[in-house]
Coordinates of C-alpha atoms in Angstrom, one line a residue:
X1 CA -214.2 -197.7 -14.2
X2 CA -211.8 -194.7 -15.3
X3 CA -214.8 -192.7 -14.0
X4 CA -215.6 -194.1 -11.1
X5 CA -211.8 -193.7 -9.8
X6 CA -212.0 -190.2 -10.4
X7 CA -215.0 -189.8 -8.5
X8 CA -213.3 -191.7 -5.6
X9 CA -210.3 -189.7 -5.9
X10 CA -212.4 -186.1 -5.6
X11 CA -214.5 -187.4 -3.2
X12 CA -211.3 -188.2 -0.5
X13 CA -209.9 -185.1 -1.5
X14 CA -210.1 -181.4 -0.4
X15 CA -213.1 -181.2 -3.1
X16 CA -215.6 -183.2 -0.9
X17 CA -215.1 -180.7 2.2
X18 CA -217.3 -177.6 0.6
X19 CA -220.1 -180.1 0.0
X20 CA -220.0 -182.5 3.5
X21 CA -219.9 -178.8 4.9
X22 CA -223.1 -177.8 3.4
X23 CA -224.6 -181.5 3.7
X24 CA -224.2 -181.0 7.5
X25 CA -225.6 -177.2 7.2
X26 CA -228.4 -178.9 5.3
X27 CA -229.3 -182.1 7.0
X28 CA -231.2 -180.4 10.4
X29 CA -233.4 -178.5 7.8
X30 CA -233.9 -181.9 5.6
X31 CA -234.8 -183.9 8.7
X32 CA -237.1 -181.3 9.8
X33 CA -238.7 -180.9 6.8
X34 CA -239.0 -185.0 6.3
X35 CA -240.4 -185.1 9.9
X36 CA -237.7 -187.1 11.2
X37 CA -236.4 -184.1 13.6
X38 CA -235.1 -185.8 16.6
X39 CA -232.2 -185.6 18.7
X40 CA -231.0 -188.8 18.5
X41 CA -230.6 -188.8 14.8
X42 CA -229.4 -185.2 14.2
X43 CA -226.3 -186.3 16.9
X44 CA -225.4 -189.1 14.6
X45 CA -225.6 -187.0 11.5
X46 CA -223.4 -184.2 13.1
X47 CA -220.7 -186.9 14.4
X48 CA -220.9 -188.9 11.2
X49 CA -220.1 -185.1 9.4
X50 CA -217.7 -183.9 11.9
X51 CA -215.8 -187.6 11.5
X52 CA -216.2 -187.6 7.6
X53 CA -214.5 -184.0 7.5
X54 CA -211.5 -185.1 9.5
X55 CA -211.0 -188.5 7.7
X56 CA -210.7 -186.3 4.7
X57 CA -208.7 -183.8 6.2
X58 CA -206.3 -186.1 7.7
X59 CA -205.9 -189.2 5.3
X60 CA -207.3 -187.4 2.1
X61 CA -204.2 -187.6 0.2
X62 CA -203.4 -191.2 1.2
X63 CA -206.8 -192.6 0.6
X64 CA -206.6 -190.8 -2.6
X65 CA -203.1 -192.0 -3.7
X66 CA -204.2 -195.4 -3.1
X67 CA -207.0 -194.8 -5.2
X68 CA -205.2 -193.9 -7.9
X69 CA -202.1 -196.5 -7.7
X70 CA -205.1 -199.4 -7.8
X71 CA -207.0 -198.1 -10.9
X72 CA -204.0 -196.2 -12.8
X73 CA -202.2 -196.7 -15.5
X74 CA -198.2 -196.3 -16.5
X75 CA -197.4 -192.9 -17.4
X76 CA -195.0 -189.6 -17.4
X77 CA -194.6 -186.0 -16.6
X78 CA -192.7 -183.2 -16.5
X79 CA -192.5 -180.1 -14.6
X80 CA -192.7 -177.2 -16.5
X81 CA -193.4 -173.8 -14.0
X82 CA -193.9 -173.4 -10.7
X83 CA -195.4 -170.7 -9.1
X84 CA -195.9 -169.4 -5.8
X85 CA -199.1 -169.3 -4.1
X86 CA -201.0 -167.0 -1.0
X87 CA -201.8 -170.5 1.1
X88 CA -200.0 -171.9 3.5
X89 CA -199.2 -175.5 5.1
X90 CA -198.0 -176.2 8.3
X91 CA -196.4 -172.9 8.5
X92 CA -194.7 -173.7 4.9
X93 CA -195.4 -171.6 1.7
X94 CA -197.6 -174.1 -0.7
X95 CA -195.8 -174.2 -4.2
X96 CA -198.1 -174.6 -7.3
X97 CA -196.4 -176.7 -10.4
X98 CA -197.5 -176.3 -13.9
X99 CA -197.3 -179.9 -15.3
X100 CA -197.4 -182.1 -18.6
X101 CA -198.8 -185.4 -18.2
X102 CA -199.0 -188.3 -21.2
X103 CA -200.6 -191.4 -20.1
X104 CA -199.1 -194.0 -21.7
X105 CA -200.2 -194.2 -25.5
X106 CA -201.8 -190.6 -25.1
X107 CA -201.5 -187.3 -25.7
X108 CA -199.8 -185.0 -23.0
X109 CA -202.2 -183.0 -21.5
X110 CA -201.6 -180.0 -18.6
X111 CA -202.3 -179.8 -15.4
X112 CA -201.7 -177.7 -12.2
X113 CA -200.5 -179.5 -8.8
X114 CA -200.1 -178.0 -5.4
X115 CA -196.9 -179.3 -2.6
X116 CA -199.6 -179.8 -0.5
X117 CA -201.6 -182.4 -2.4
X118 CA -198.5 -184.9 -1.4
X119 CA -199.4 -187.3 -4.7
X120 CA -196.2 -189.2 -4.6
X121 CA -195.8 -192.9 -4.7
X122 CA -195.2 -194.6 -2.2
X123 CA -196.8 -192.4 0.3
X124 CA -194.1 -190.1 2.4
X125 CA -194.4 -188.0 5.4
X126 CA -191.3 -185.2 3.5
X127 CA -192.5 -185.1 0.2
X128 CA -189.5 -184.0 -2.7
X129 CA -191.0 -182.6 -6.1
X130 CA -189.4 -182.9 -9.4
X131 CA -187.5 -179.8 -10.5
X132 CA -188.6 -177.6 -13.6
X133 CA -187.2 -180.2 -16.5
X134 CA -186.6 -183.4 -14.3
X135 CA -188.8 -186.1 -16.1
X136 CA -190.6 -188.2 -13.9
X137 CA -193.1 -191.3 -14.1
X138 CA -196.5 -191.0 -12.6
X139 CA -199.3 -193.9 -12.2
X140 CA -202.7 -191.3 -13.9
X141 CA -206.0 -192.2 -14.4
X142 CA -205.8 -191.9 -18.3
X143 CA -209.5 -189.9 -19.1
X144 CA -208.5 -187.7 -16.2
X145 CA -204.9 -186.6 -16.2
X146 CA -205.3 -184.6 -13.3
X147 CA -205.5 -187.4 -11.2
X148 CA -201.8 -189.0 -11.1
X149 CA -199.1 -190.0 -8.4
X150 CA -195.5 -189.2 -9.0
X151 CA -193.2 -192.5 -8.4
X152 CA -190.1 -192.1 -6.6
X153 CA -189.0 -195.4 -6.3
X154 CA -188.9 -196.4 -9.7
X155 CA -186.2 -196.0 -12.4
X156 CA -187.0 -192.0 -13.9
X157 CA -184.5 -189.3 -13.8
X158 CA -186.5 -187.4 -11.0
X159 CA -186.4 -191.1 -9.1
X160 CA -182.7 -192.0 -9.3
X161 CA -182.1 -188.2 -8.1
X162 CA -183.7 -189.1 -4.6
X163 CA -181.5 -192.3 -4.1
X164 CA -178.4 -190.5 -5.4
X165 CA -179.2 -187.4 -3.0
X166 CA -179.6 -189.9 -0.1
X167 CA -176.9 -192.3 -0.9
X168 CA -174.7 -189.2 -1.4
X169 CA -176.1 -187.7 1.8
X170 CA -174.8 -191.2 3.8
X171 CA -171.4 -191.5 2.0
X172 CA -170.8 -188.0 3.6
X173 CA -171.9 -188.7 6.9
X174 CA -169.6 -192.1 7.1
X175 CA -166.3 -190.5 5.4
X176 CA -166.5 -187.5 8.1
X177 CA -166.9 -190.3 10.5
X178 CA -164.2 -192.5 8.8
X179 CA -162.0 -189.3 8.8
X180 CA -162.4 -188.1 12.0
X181 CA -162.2 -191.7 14.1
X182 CA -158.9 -193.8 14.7
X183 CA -158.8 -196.8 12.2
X184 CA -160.4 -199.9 12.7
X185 CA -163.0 -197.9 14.8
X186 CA -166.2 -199.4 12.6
X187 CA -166.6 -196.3 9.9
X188 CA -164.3 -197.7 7.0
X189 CA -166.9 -200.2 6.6
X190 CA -169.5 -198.1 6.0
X191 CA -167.8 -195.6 3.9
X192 CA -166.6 -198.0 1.6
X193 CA -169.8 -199.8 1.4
X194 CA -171.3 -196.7 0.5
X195 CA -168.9 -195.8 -2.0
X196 CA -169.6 -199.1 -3.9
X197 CA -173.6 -198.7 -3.6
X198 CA -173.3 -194.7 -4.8
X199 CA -171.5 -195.7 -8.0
X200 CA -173.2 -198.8 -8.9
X201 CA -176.2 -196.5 -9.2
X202 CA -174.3 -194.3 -11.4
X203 CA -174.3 -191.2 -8.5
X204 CA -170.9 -191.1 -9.3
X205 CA -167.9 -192.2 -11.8
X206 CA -167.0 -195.7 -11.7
X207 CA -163.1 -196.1 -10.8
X208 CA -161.1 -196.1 -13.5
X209 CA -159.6 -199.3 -14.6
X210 CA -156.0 -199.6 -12.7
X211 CA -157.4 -196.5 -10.1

């Protein structure tokens, strides 16, 4: 089964594109060969190619996140390099990140990882990636390391980072407001709320007794 996921996984990934590429080069030279040249059939091969390449292109990293979140098991990673790359992704630099992953009850093994694979859990439109050092949990295929998902809604350092960052992020927003409008105007609410959420997540220092 471990095999068959990673199969899966490659073939919704960038990986398949190379080979439906030379499939479709390949299939009018097949047909003809076979004696099933006609134009009818060659038109369906082309459109079934041209709509395989952009499922892949377009829902690749989804189809293969799923994949992986079905048949994975528990695991955990760290970053420990990254490095910068020559490609780019919607007008953005990729970043490459040297990894450890241990599957849980094995060995850590390395890997590489791109920004543009987008291999977080649950899927994201802006992706973050852990920082160099920043342990995180991943959902891995155990024989094939290489094919993991990074949580970020789960309870690792890298995942309580996010929800600090954004809880943080909306404290800010409502104490400018709170600050800035007349009392009783509907921020004080919101700010305080969000004070209470931020430290019960530990984001910040609990108030001292008596504070």
């Amino acid at each position: 089964m471990q095999f068959l996921a990673h199969l899966v996984a490659a073939c919704v990934s960038w990986v398949a594109i190379p080979i439906l590429v030379a499939a479709g080069l390949l299939l009018p030279a097949i047909l003809r060969r076979l004696g099933w040249w006609k134009r009818g059939a060659v038109g369906c091969g082309v459109a079934s190619l041209v709509l395989a390449v952009l499922w892949v292109v377009l829902l690749g990293s989804l189809a293969r996140a799923y994949v992986i979140h079905w048949f994975g098991g528990p695991g955990e990673g760290v970053v420990t390099e990254q490095f910068a790359t020559n490609s780019v992704h919607n007008d953005e630099p990729v970043v490459g990140f040297r990894a450890l992953i241990r599957p849980a009850g094995r060995e850590a093994r390395r890997t590489v990882f791109h920004s543009n694979d987008f291999n977080v859990w649950p899927p994201a439109n802006s992706v973050r990636y852990p920082p160099v050092g920043v342990r995180f949990n991943v959902r891995v295929l155990p024989d094939h390391p290489g094919d993991f998902i990074i949580l970020t809604d789960d309870d690792s350092p890298f995942a309580r980072g996010l929800r600090c960052e954004a809880l943080l992020g909306q404290l800010g927003r409502a104490t400018s407001g709170r600050q800035f409008a007349r009392a009783g105007s509907g921020f004080h609410e919101p700010a305080t709320a969000g004070l209470a959420e931020a430290r019960a997540e530990g984001c910040i220092p609990s108030e001292p007794p008596g504070g």
